[in-house]
Structures are given as structure tokens and as C-alpha cells.
Amino acid sequence: MQSIAELLGLLPGYSSIPETYRALIPVVVSCVVIFACMALAVLFAVWLERKVSAHIQDRLGPMYVGGWHGWAQTLADAVKLLLKEDIVPASADKLLFKVAPFVVFLGAFAAFVVIPFGASSFVADLNIGLLYVFAVGSLSVIGIIMAGWASNNKYSLYGGMRAAAQIISYEIPSAIAIMTVVIPVGSLSLVEIVNAQQGGIQNWFIFRYPPLVFLGFIIYFIASLAEVNRTPFDIPEAESELVAGYHTEYSGMRFAFFFLAEYANMFLVASVATALFLGGWTWFVPESVVPQFIPGPVLFFGKVLALVFVQMWLRWSLPRLRVDQLMYLSWKVLLPASLALVLGVGWVTVYW
Amino acid sequence: MEVEYSGDVMTLNMGPQHPSTHGVLRLELKTDGEIVAAAIPHIGYLHRCFEKHVENVDYAGVVPYTDRMDYCAAMNMELGYVLAVEKLMGIEVNNRVRCIRIVMAELGRIASHLIAAGTYGNDIGSFTPFLWCFRDRERILDMFEETCGARLLYNYNWIGGLMFDIKPGFEDKLIEFLDYFEPQVDNLNRLLSDNWIFIKRTAEVGILSPETAISYGVTGPNLRGSGVKFDVRRDEPYLGYDEFDFEIPVGQGEYGPVGSCWDRYMVRIREVKESCKIIRQAVAKLTPGDVHESIPKRIKPPAGEIYMRTECPRGELGYYIVSDGGLKPYRLKVKSPCFTVMSAFEEVSRGAMISDVIAILGSFDIVLGEIDR
Amino acid sequence: MNAQEIAALLTEKFGGRIIESKSDGINPYSIVDPAAILEISRFLCSDERLALDHLELLGGADYKDRIEVVYVLYSMKHHHRYTVKCRLPRENPSLQTVESVWKVANWHEREAFDMFGIVFEGHSDLRRILCPDDWEGYPLRKDYKYPTSYRDMPV
């Protein structure tokens, strides 16, 4: 944000804007930049998912739109969704029905402001960054319940209820698993956590106190899959059971917002995992050995993409769990395991 | 099973338009949260009066209608019908016709079981097996197309013979396909059948005990999944199936009680391998001959009646034909395997969860075209 | 057991209630008294020598002067088959349900009711199964008049 403020300062007449407004401008600009970047990334992810799934399934996927391997397919789909009729069911709760997709979308995108993409590429470095991510990320569950309830459709209601139960259950093990990183650093600020991992791959938290933090990473990754409703935890929108779950009744742009939010959420959990466990923007080896020649944000995005790819890979290989099995996994496996890890990491940090 | 209900029971109409009711089936679910107190099937949305139709067309004209019953295994549907009429008329076909019919029937069985396995994976939430299975099924359909010009509804088996002989080089293509296909079955097992989640989802739900299965007239892979070693090809041979060497896979309950969804699914996968064996043997037995040799000029069976059954991919398909000595069947009743297994659905799915209802329905592998006829 | 033996056993057990047996054709059968169908079914299913535990087919057939109900039975244990038939009048045909003997009879009887109007007494849920609930007439009867409209929609 500082660098954006400096860049803006170069604009002619910038300094003539009153001080009170001038403080706001960099915030707005950087938010717009983040939003644009994430929207592009999501479009790219949708295309990537199609190609990944296609190749896993022994087919080609989109090949025509835009020329090279159908790169413009998602753009074409976005245009199509924009132009589609916006249908609101006659018996739906109209206000909630219309607002719900934006709530989900807001929750997914607002969390990005604290993600440190590079050493200086972040909107805000909150000292409670992680807490903020979790709090804002949880907004989406409210949107999902709103959508499920307002659609006035039994399948949507089932989807909404399943989503509420699932997301809330899985937030607990994922939040506890993150403690394995927060305890050694002693801070909730994502920038500080990444800074603590400087100096090569051996300092990344995923390799710290082996295998304690590594297990924490695994727990976080599994729980985050459940939080973003990806297979094998895509129970809220289980297509073969609940038709499409909470977004059964949605069409056109409102459906697209759910879709964008899902992919933005994938990026969000992958970004958090990258910042916490995979060293964020930091380079693989100490600077003294090989200088970092890839810009930090690109490196960060590469790591995020690798995690997103794993999410896709899992989605196209695994079947779906049942509701009770999902709850069993959360409360009886992941939660005790993460608690034990926190105890282990705490003990190691204090007495080693 | 007795279920205690904690709150109000909600009625959830699953279907007729629903992604995994495999056609236009309506399940009336009485749900208490995720638990299904009763699942009442309502059928008839695809009723096309098959049995009334055939009373108004001549015997040869019935064959295309049989195709349209089980459109996933049309070869086997018409085979059962022509065998019944041939038996009623006392027609004997030559060895070439017999062997080609067996090859086609077993290819049809593989194609049908591929749909069953693929869509079952989809029901459980794994989409990739579906496309893998369809990739292989396409090759079978290509071979059908090469032989008779149609990909789905063939009208290939005629009373007393076949529509066309196989094209030159068909045998080589067949063997080439089998060589390619048999390892693919193992791939499918690695991807889906032995997957831990898949086993957890299917191996302990939808238990159909052998006694219940027999009482409900369940046949075919669903019956064998319950551990009953019964196969019409072996126990009441037609087309000379008794000369072939093949195993009858039954559910063994590796991961849970015998008769679970997983057992029924696995019986199909194992049957596919046995079908490959049968095809190889049938190709070896193929002798030259004329496939039109015993086609009668005029199909006019003597007055009488017959019940003939064959082993279809979905169970035993029976044709009860009453002839009054005329050119049209006086009465034709079809015993549909899916119809009988669907009648057991209500009992099997009682007290299951919504996800299990889908798993059970998928493991029965029904085709609504055949249930409703 | 072959068909002759089954026919002989049935005649020995039920005497006059077996109206006619034809055990030499390709589909051997016995015509039995409709009033005794439940009793005969129980015997066929539970007798050790017969054990016809698999009801393969239950269907009606309209012969213009009468309606027949056909039961094709098979034994999973002994691998033999037998057919039992009942002859009913065309007006208000009815006989007892065999649902308690073979569970699959439930749906088959519903279908026979739907298509021929045969009433199965004691059936737990005798509704139309393939046609809509408010359909008129019994389609597989030979004198069935094709409707021209259904709920004001032309057919």
C-alpha cells in the first residue's frame, strides 16, 4: 500500500487533494487492484479446472474459444451468464434471494486484503490478520444459508443446512491446526509469519519441528477443502443427491457469483496455506546462495496454484463422503489430532 | 428396521427430474432430517404401452420395440425375444449365428455394465470413472455401428438369423479391443472400486439378504451380489452357453455384510471380465456359414404359449408369448428384471440416509425404459 | 422334478381344485381353481419337493371369453419350473393376493390390476402402477377403446 501511495504521489495535482480524502485513495485503489487480480485469477482457475479435469478424464476440454487451448472459454461463459435472464422464483424470499450471492462473494473477496502477496504487496498488515481471515471467511456461510432458505426449495434448504453444519465444524480443526504456526511465531499477522520463514526452504513452517507442523498443514488442508465445499466434501451441493444444493434455483449472474466465490475461496485457503506453511513469497534457498530472481508475488502465486491444482486433482479422483462420515472425520479425527498437535508444538516451543 | 423420528416428517419428491434417478423415476421420500423414513417409488412416467403395441404388429416388427425397452443393452433385449419366438416355432440356427449372437450379447453386457459402473461412480460423487467407462463403451458402440449401422437401437437379431453377417476383420478388431480393455478394468478398480471413501459409502448400506432377494424376485447381478450363485446362462443354458468356460461371480462381502451395494457393484465389474473370456472363446468357435439360412419366409408360430428367459445385464429377462396361430402375438408379457428389483427398493432403503438412497438406487442399476415398458 | 411329476403331485394334493393339467408342451401348466390360489401357492412355495420360491412372472391375458392370470414359478433350489393359471370371468374378475407368499407379487398384481382390472383381494396397496391414477379403462383388454383425450389434452 505504501508503494501505491508513492506511485500515486507522482500523479500531477495529487497533493492538492485534501488530506482526509488523500488517505482514502490508496486504500480504494489497492482494493480495486486486488479485486481485479483475484477476478482474473478466478477466471484462470476455472479454465484450469476444466483442462485439469479433462486431462484426468482422458479428454481435451475446451479447445476452440480464443484459439490456444480454448483460453477464452471462461470469458465467453462469463459473458453468457451476464446476458442470461435473471430468474427469481415466484415464491422465493426475494430480498434474501437477491442478496445472498453477494454476501458469499463478499466474504470470499474481503479476506484477500490481508494476504501478503509479496514483501510489500498487501493492502493491510493487520496484527490480527489470521483472525480477520477466519471471521470474514465465515461470512460466506451466512450467505449460503440465506440462499438455501430464500430459494424456497427443499433441495436448497438441505444444501444450506448441510453447508452450515459442515463449514462450522471444519472451521474448528482448521483454526486449531493454524495454531501450530502461530505459537512459534507469536503473532497473528500474516506478514510477520511469512517473515519468520525467510532464508530458504528449511525455514518454511511445513518443515519446522518435523513432523508436527507438517501434520498441522495436512489437517489444515483437509479442513480447508471442507470449508470451500470441494470434493470429497462437496456435500452441500452434492449434485447427485441435492441436484445443486443451495444454488439450485439460481441462474445467470447470481449463479456466476456463487461460482466466482467458490473459486475465490479456493484461492483464499490456498493463499493462507502458502503464507503460513509454504513460506509465502520467500525464495527456496538462502539469498546468499542463489539470489531470488523471481518477483515475490509471482512466486507466491505459483505456490498457490500448486495447492489449487492439488485441490482439483482430489476433486476429480475421489468420491464424496456421507454427512455422518464427514462429521465423524471432523469431530473425532481432525479435532483431537489438531489439539494434540497444538500441545506438541507448544511443548516443543517452550521447552526446546 | 425401526426408526425413531424426532420431529416432523418432510416429504421430499426426488424426481421425476433429478440427476441420479436414472431416468424418470419419482421417489417419494419421507425424511426426518437426513434420515429417510420411507422411500416410495412411483413409476410409469415412461410407459409406452409396449405390450399393447406388440399385439398390433407382426412378430418381426416387435424386435425394434424390444430395443427400446432397455436402451442401454438393446442387443440383449432383442436376443431374448427372438430366442423365445424361435423356440415357439422350433427353429434351429447354425453355429455361426449362435457364436455371433453370443459375441454381441456379451459386448452388450460389457457396454451396459460400463454404464452401470460409471453412473454409479457419479452417484457416489466421483465423476471421472463415468467418462473412463464411456470412453471404452464408445469403442463397443463403434463395433456395433460397423456391424449393423446403429449405435443404440440395433434391430440386429432377427427371428431365425441376423440382419447382417459381421464384416471381414471384425474378429481382429474384437481381440484388439479386448486386449486394450481388460487392463482398463483394473484401472477402474484402482480408481473407484478399491477407493476407501467409495467402500465406506457403499459396503455397509443397502443390504439385501438372499432370502429377501429371492422373495422379491431379484435376479441377475443384484441377486448374485447377495451371494446366490444363479445365472440363467449356466442354470438354464440357451445358445449353447453351457459349452463355454466362465465363472459366475457372486458377492463375497469383503468389506461388509454380503449383499451390500459394493457387492452388487463388484459383481458387475467381475462379470465384465468373464464376458471378455466368453467373447474370446466365441471368436475361436466361429465357423463359416450363412446368417440368413434359417430365417423363415413367413413368421407364423403355431398356437401355443411359451415362457423364455435370458440373462440380461440387469437380470433375467422373460418373454411370455401367447400365439393364436396368427401373424401377430396374441399376448406378450415381459418380465422385467428392473421392475422386480425396484419393488424391493422400499424395503431395502428404509431408514437409510438421503445419500444412501442414491447409493442403493444406483447399485440396483435400473433402466426406466424397461421398468415402464 | 419334471412337469409330469409336479402335475401329479398337485392333483394328488388338491384333487378337484386342479381343473386341468397340460404337462407335455413347451410350457407345461396347470389350471387351478381361483378360489384356492392362495392355498396352492403356499404349497408350491413351501413344499420341500417343489420349493418354487421364485415367482418369475405374474400377468394377465384376455381371451375374449375369459381372463387368465398366469403364474410362472421357478425353484432356485431344484432348478425346475412350473406354470399355474387361473381362469376368471371377464366381468369383475377377482382372486386372492399371493403377496404373502412371494413379495414380488405386490407390484406384479398392481400391474395386472392396472392393465386388466383384476382385483386382488387382500392386497396391501392396490393402485394403478404404470398408468396415471385417474386413467379410465384397462388398456390390455382386447375390447379397450382408445381414449381421444386425457384431461382435455388430445392423445
CSV table of N, CA and C in Angstrom, one decimal, chain A residues 186-272:
chain,number,residue,atom,x,y,z
A,186,GLY,N,4.3,-16.3,17.5
A,186,GLY,CA,3.8,-15.5,18.5
A,186,GLY,C,3.1,-14.3,17.9
A,187,SER,N,2.6,-14.4,16.7
A,187,SER,CA,1.8,-13.3,16.1
A,187,SER,C,0.7,-13.8,15.2
A,188,LEU,N,-0.3,-13.0,15.0
A,188,LEU,CA,-1.4,-13.4,14.1
A,188,LEU,C,-1.2,-12.7,12.8
A,189,SER,N,-0.2,-11.8,12.7
A,189,SER,CA,0.0,-11.0,11.5
A,189,SER,C,0.6,-11.9,10.4
A,190,LEU,N,-0.1,-12.0,9.2
A,190,LEU,CA,0.4,-12.9,8.2
A,190,LEU,C,1.8,-12.4,7.7
A,191,VAL,N,2.1,-11.1,7.7
A,191,VAL,CA,3.4,-10.6,7.2
A,191,VAL,C,4.5,-11.1,8.1
A,192,GLU,N,4.2,-11.0,9.4
A,192,GLU,CA,5.2,-11.4,10.4
A,192,GLU,C,5.5,-12.9,10.2
A,193,ILE,N,4.4,-13.7,10.0
A,193,ILE,CA,4.5,-15.2,9.9
A,193,ILE,C,5.4,-15.5,8.7
A,194,VAL,N,5.2,-14.8,7.6
A,194,VAL,CA,6.0,-15.1,6.4
A,194,VAL,C,7.4,-14.6,6.6
A,195,ASN,N,7.6,-13.5,7.3
A,195,ASN,CA,9.0,-13.0,7.6
A,195,ASN,C,9.7,-14.0,8.4
A,196,ALA,N,9.0,-14.7,9.3
A,196,ALA,CA,9.7,-15.7,10.1
A,196,ALA,C,10.2,-16.9,9.3
A,197,GLN,N,9.7,-17.0,8.1
A,197,GLN,CA,10.2,-18.2,7.3
A,197,GLN,C,11.2,-17.8,6.3
A,198,GLN,N,11.8,-16.6,6.4
A,198,GLN,CA,12.9,-16.2,5.4
A,198,GLN,C,14.1,-17.1,5.5
A,199,GLY,N,14.8,-17.2,4.4
A,199,GLY,CA,16.1,-17.8,4.5
A,199,GLY,C,16.1,-19.3,4.0
A,200,GLY,N,15.2,-19.6,3.0
A,200,GLY,CA,15.3,-20.9,2.4
A,200,GLY,C,14.3,-21.9,2.9
A,201,ILE,N,14.2,-23.0,2.2
A,201,ILE,CA,13.1,-23.9,2.3
A,201,ILE,C,13.1,-24.6,3.7
A,202,GLN,N,14.3,-24.7,4.3
A,202,GLN,CA,14.3,-25.4,5.6
A,202,GLN,C,13.7,-24.6,6.7
A,203,ASN,N,13.5,-23.3,6.4
A,203,ASN,CA,12.8,-22.4,7.4
A,203,ASN,C,11.3,-22.4,7.3
A,204,TRP,N,10.8,-22.9,6.2
A,204,TRP,CA,9.3,-22.9,6.0
A,204,TRP,C,8.7,-23.7,7.1
A,205,PHE,N,7.5,-23.3,7.5
A,205,PHE,CA,6.9,-23.9,8.7
A,205,PHE,C,6.5,-25.4,8.4
A,206,ILE,N,6.3,-25.7,7.2
A,206,ILE,CA,5.9,-27.1,6.9
A,206,ILE,C,7.0,-28.0,7.3
A,207,PHE,N,8.3,-27.6,7.3
A,207,PHE,CA,9.4,-28.4,7.7
A,207,PHE,C,9.9,-28.2,9.1
A,208,ARG,N,9.2,-27.3,9.8
A,208,ARG,CA,9.6,-27.0,11.2
A,208,ARG,C,9.1,-28.1,12.1
A,209,TYR,N,9.9,-28.4,13.1
A,209,TYR,CA,9.6,-29.4,14.1
A,209,TYR,C,9.0,-30.7,13.5
A,210,PRO,N,9.7,-31.3,12.6
A,210,PRO,CA,9.1,-32.4,11.9
A,210,PRO,C,8.7,-33.5,12.8
A,211,PRO,N,7.5,-34.2,12.6
A,211,PRO,CA,6.6,-33.9,11.6
A,211,PRO,C,5.4,-33.1,12.1
A,212,LEU,N,5.6,-32.4,13.2
A,212,LEU,CA,4.4,-31.7,13.9
A,212,LEU,C,3.7,-30.7,13.0
A,213,VAL,N,4.4,-29.8,12.5
A,213,VAL,CA,3.8,-28.7,11.7
A,213,VAL,C,3.3,-29.3,10.3
A,214,PHE,N,4.0,-30.3,9.9
A,214,PHE,CA,3.6,-30.9,8.6
A,214,PHE,C,2.2,-31.5,8.8
A,215,LEU,N,2.0,-32.2,9.9
A,215,LEU,CA,0.7,-32.8,10.1
A,215,LEU,C,-0.3,-31.6,10.3
A,216,GLY,N,0.1,-30.5,10.9
A,216,GLY,CA,-0.8,-29.4,11.0
A,216,GLY,C,-1.2,-28.9,9.6
A,217,PHE,N,-0.3,-28.9,8.7
A,217,PHE,CA,-0.6,-28.5,7.3
A,217,PHE,C,-1.6,-29.4,6.7
A,218,ILE,N,-1.4,-30.7,6.9
A,218,ILE,CA,-2.3,-31.7,6.3
A,218,ILE,C,-3.7,-31.5,6.9
A,219,ILE,N,-3.8,-31.3,8.2
A,219,ILE,CA,-5.1,-31.1,8.8
A,219,ILE,C,-5.7,-29.8,8.2
A,220,TYR,N,-4.9,-28.8,8.2
A,220,TYR,CA,-5.5,-27.5,7.6
A,220,TYR,C,-6.0,-27.7,6.2
A,221,PHE,N,-5.2,-28.4,5.4
A,221,PHE,CA,-5.5,-28.6,4.0
A,221,PHE,C,-6.9,-29.4,3.9
A,222,ILE,N,-7.0,-30.5,4.6
A,222,ILE,CA,-8.2,-31.3,4.6
A,222,ILE,C,-9.4,-30.4,5.0
A,223,ALA,N,-9.2,-29.7,6.1
A,223,ALA,CA,-10.3,-28.9,6.7
A,223,ALA,C,-10.7,-27.8,5.7
A,224,SER,N,-9.7,-27.2,5.1
A,224,SER,CA,-10.0,-26.1,4.1
A,224,SER,C,-10.7,-26.6,2.9
A,225,LEU,N,-10.4,-27.9,2.5
A,225,LEU,CA,-11.2,-28.5,1.4
A,225,LEU,C,-12.7,-28.5,1.8
A,226,ALA,N,-13.0,-28.9,3.1
A,226,ALA,CA,-14.3,-28.9,3.5
A,226,ALA,C,-14.9,-27.5,3.6
A,227,GLU,N,-14.1,-26.6,4.0
A,227,GLU,CA,-14.7,-25.2,4.1
A,227,GLU,C,-15.1,-24.6,2.8
A,228,VAL,N,-14.4,-25.0,1.7
A,228,VAL,CA,-14.7,-24.4,0.4
A,228,VAL,C,-15.6,-25.4,-0.4
A,229,ASN,N,-16.1,-26.4,0.3
A,229,ASN,CA,-17.1,-27.4,-0.3
A,229,ASN,C,-16.5,-28.0,-1.6
A,230,ARG,N,-15.3,-28.5,-1.5
A,230,ARG,CA,-14.7,-29.2,-2.6
A,230,ARG,C,-14.8,-30.7,-2.4
A,231,THR,N,-14.9,-31.5,-3.4
A,231,THR,CA,-14.9,-32.9,-3.3
A,231,THR,C,-13.6,-33.3,-2.5
A,232,PRO,N,-13.6,-34.3,-1.6
A,232,PRO,CA,-14.6,-35.2,-1.3
A,232,PRO,C,-15.6,-34.6,-0.3
A,233,PHE,N,-15.6,-33.3,0.0
A,233,PHE,CA,-16.6,-32.7,0.9
A,233,PHE,C,-17.6,-31.8,0.3
A,234,ASP,N,-18.0,-32.1,-1.0
A,234,ASP,CA,-18.9,-31.2,-1.6
A,234,ASP,C,-20.4,-31.5,-1.3
A,235,ILE,N,-20.6,-31.9,-0.1
A,235,ILE,CA,-21.9,-32.4,0.3
A,235,ILE,C,-23.0,-31.3,0.2
A,236,PRO,N,-22.7,-30.0,0.5
A,236,PRO,CA,-23.8,-29.0,0.3
A,236,PRO,C,-24.3,-28.9,-1.1
A,237,GLU,N,-23.5,-29.2,-2.1
A,237,GLU,CA,-24.0,-29.0,-3.4
A,237,GLU,C,-24.0,-30.4,-4.2
A,238,ALA,N,-24.0,-31.5,-3.4
A,238,ALA,CA,-23.9,-32.8,-3.9
A,238,ALA,C,-24.9,-33.0,-5.1
A,239,GLU,N,-24.3,-33.0,-6.3
A,239,GLU,CA,-25.1,-32.9,-7.5
A,239,GLU,C,-26.0,-34.1,-7.6
A,240,SER,N,-25.5,-35.3,-7.2
A,240,SER,CA,-26.3,-36.5,-7.5
A,240,SER,C,-27.3,-36.7,-6.4
A,241,GLU,N,-27.2,-35.9,-5.3
A,241,GLU,CA,-28.3,-36.1,-4.2
A,241,GLU,C,-29.2,-34.9,-4.2
A,242,LEU,N,-28.6,-33.7,-4.1
A,242,LEU,CA,-29.4,-32.5,-3.9
A,242,LEU,C,-29.5,-31.6,-5.1
A,243,VAL,N,-29.4,-32.2,-6.3
A,243,VAL,CA,-29.4,-31.5,-7.6
A,243,VAL,C,-28.3,-30.5,-7.7
A,244,ALA,N,-28.4,-29.4,-7.0
A,244,ALA,CA,-27.2,-28.5,-6.9
A,244,ALA,C,-27.1,-27.8,-5.6
A,245,GLY,N,-27.8,-28.4,-4.6
A,245,GLY,CA,-27.7,-27.8,-3.3
A,245,GLY,C,-28.3,-26.4,-3.2
A,246,TYR,N,-27.6,-25.5,-2.5
A,246,TYR,CA,-28.1,-24.2,-2.2
A,246,TYR,C,-28.2,-23.3,-3.4
A,247,HIS,N,-27.6,-23.6,-4.5
A,247,HIS,CA,-27.7,-22.7,-5.7
A,247,HIS,C,-28.6,-23.4,-6.7
A,248,THR,N,-29.5,-24.3,-6.3
A,248,THR,CA,-30.4,-25.0,-7.3
A,248,THR,C,-31.2,-24.0,-8.1
A,249,GLU,N,-31.7,-23.0,-7.4
A,249,GLU,CA,-32.7,-22.1,-8.1
A,249,GLU,C,-32.0,-20.9,-8.8
A,250,TYR,N,-30.7,-20.8,-8.7
A,250,TYR,CA,-30.0,-19.6,-9.2
A,250,TYR,C,-29.7,-19.7,-10.6
A,251,SER,N,-29.7,-18.6,-11.3
A,251,SER,CA,-29.3,-18.7,-12.7
A,251,SER,C,-28.6,-17.4,-13.1
A,252,GLY,N,-28.0,-17.3,-14.2
A,252,GLY,CA,-27.4,-16.1,-14.7
A,252,GLY,C,-26.3,-15.6,-13.8
A,253,MET,N,-26.3,-14.3,-13.6
A,253,MET,CA,-25.2,-13.6,-13.0
A,253,MET,C,-25.1,-14.0,-11.5
A,254,ARG,N,-26.3,-14.2,-10.9
A,254,ARG,CA,-26.3,-14.6,-9.5
A,254,ARG,C,-25.6,-15.9,-9.3
A,255,PHE,N,-25.9,-16.9,-10.2
A,255,PHE,CA,-25.2,-18.1,-10.1
A,255,PHE,C,-23.7,-17.9,-10.3
A,256,ALA,N,-23.3,-17.0,-11.3
A,256,ALA,CA,-21.9,-16.8,-11.5
A,256,ALA,C,-21.2,-16.3,-10.3
A,257,PHE,N,-21.9,-15.5,-9.5
A,257,PHE,CA,-21.3,-15.0,-8.2
A,257,PHE,C,-21.0,-16.1,-7.3
A,258,PHE,N,-21.9,-17.1,-7.2
A,258,PHE,CA,-21.6,-18.3,-6.3
A,258,PHE,C,-20.4,-19.0,-6.9
A,259,PHE,N,-20.3,-19.1,-8.2
A,259,PHE,CA,-19.2,-19.8,-8.8
A,259,PHE,C,-17.9,-19.1,-8.6
A,260,LEU,N,-17.9,-17.8,-8.8
A,260,LEU,CA,-16.7,-17.0,-8.6
A,260,LEU,C,-16.3,-17.1,-7.1
A,261,ALA,N,-17.3,-17.1,-6.2
A,261,ALA,CA,-16.9,-17.1,-4.8
A,261,ALA,C,-16.3,-18.5,-4.5
A,262,GLU,N,-16.8,-19.6,-5.1
A,262,GLU,CA,-16.2,-20.9,-4.8
A,262,GLU,C,-14.7,-20.9,-5.2
A,263,TYR,N,-14.4,-20.3,-6.4
A,263,TYR,CA,-13.0,-20.4,-6.8
A,263,TYR,C,-12.2,-19.4,-6.0
A,264,ALA,N,-12.8,-18.2,-5.7
A,264,ALA,CA,-12.0,-17.3,-4.9
A,264,ALA,C,-11.7,-17.9,-3.5
A,265,ASN,N,-12.7,-18.7,-3.0
A,265,ASN,CA,-12.4,-19.3,-1.7
A,265,ASN,C,-11.3,-20.3,-1.8
A,266,MET,N,-11.3,-21.0,-2.9
A,266,MET,CA,-10.2,-22.0,-3.2
A,266,MET,C,-8.8,-21.2,-3.1
A,267,PHE,N,-8.8,-20.1,-3.8
A,267,PHE,CA,-7.5,-19.3,-3.8
A,267,PHE,C,-7.2,-18.8,-2.4
A,268,LEU,N,-8.3,-18.4,-1.7
A,268,LEU,CA,-8.1,-17.9,-0.3
A,268,LEU,C,-7.4,-18.9,0.6
A,269,VAL,N,-8.0,-20.1,0.6
A,269,VAL,CA,-7.5,-21.1,1.6
A,269,VAL,C,-6.1,-21.5,1.1
A,270,ALA,N,-5.9,-21.6,-0.2
A,270,ALA,CA,-4.5,-21.9,-0.7
A,270,ALA,C,-3.5,-20.8,-0.4
A,271,SER,N,-4.0,-19.5,-0.4
A,271,SER,CA,-3.1,-18.4,-0.1
A,271,SER,C,-2.7,-18.5,1.4
A,272,VAL,N,-3.7,-18.7,2.2
A,272,VAL,CA,-3.4,-18.8,3.7
A,272,VAL,C,-2.4,-19.9,3.9
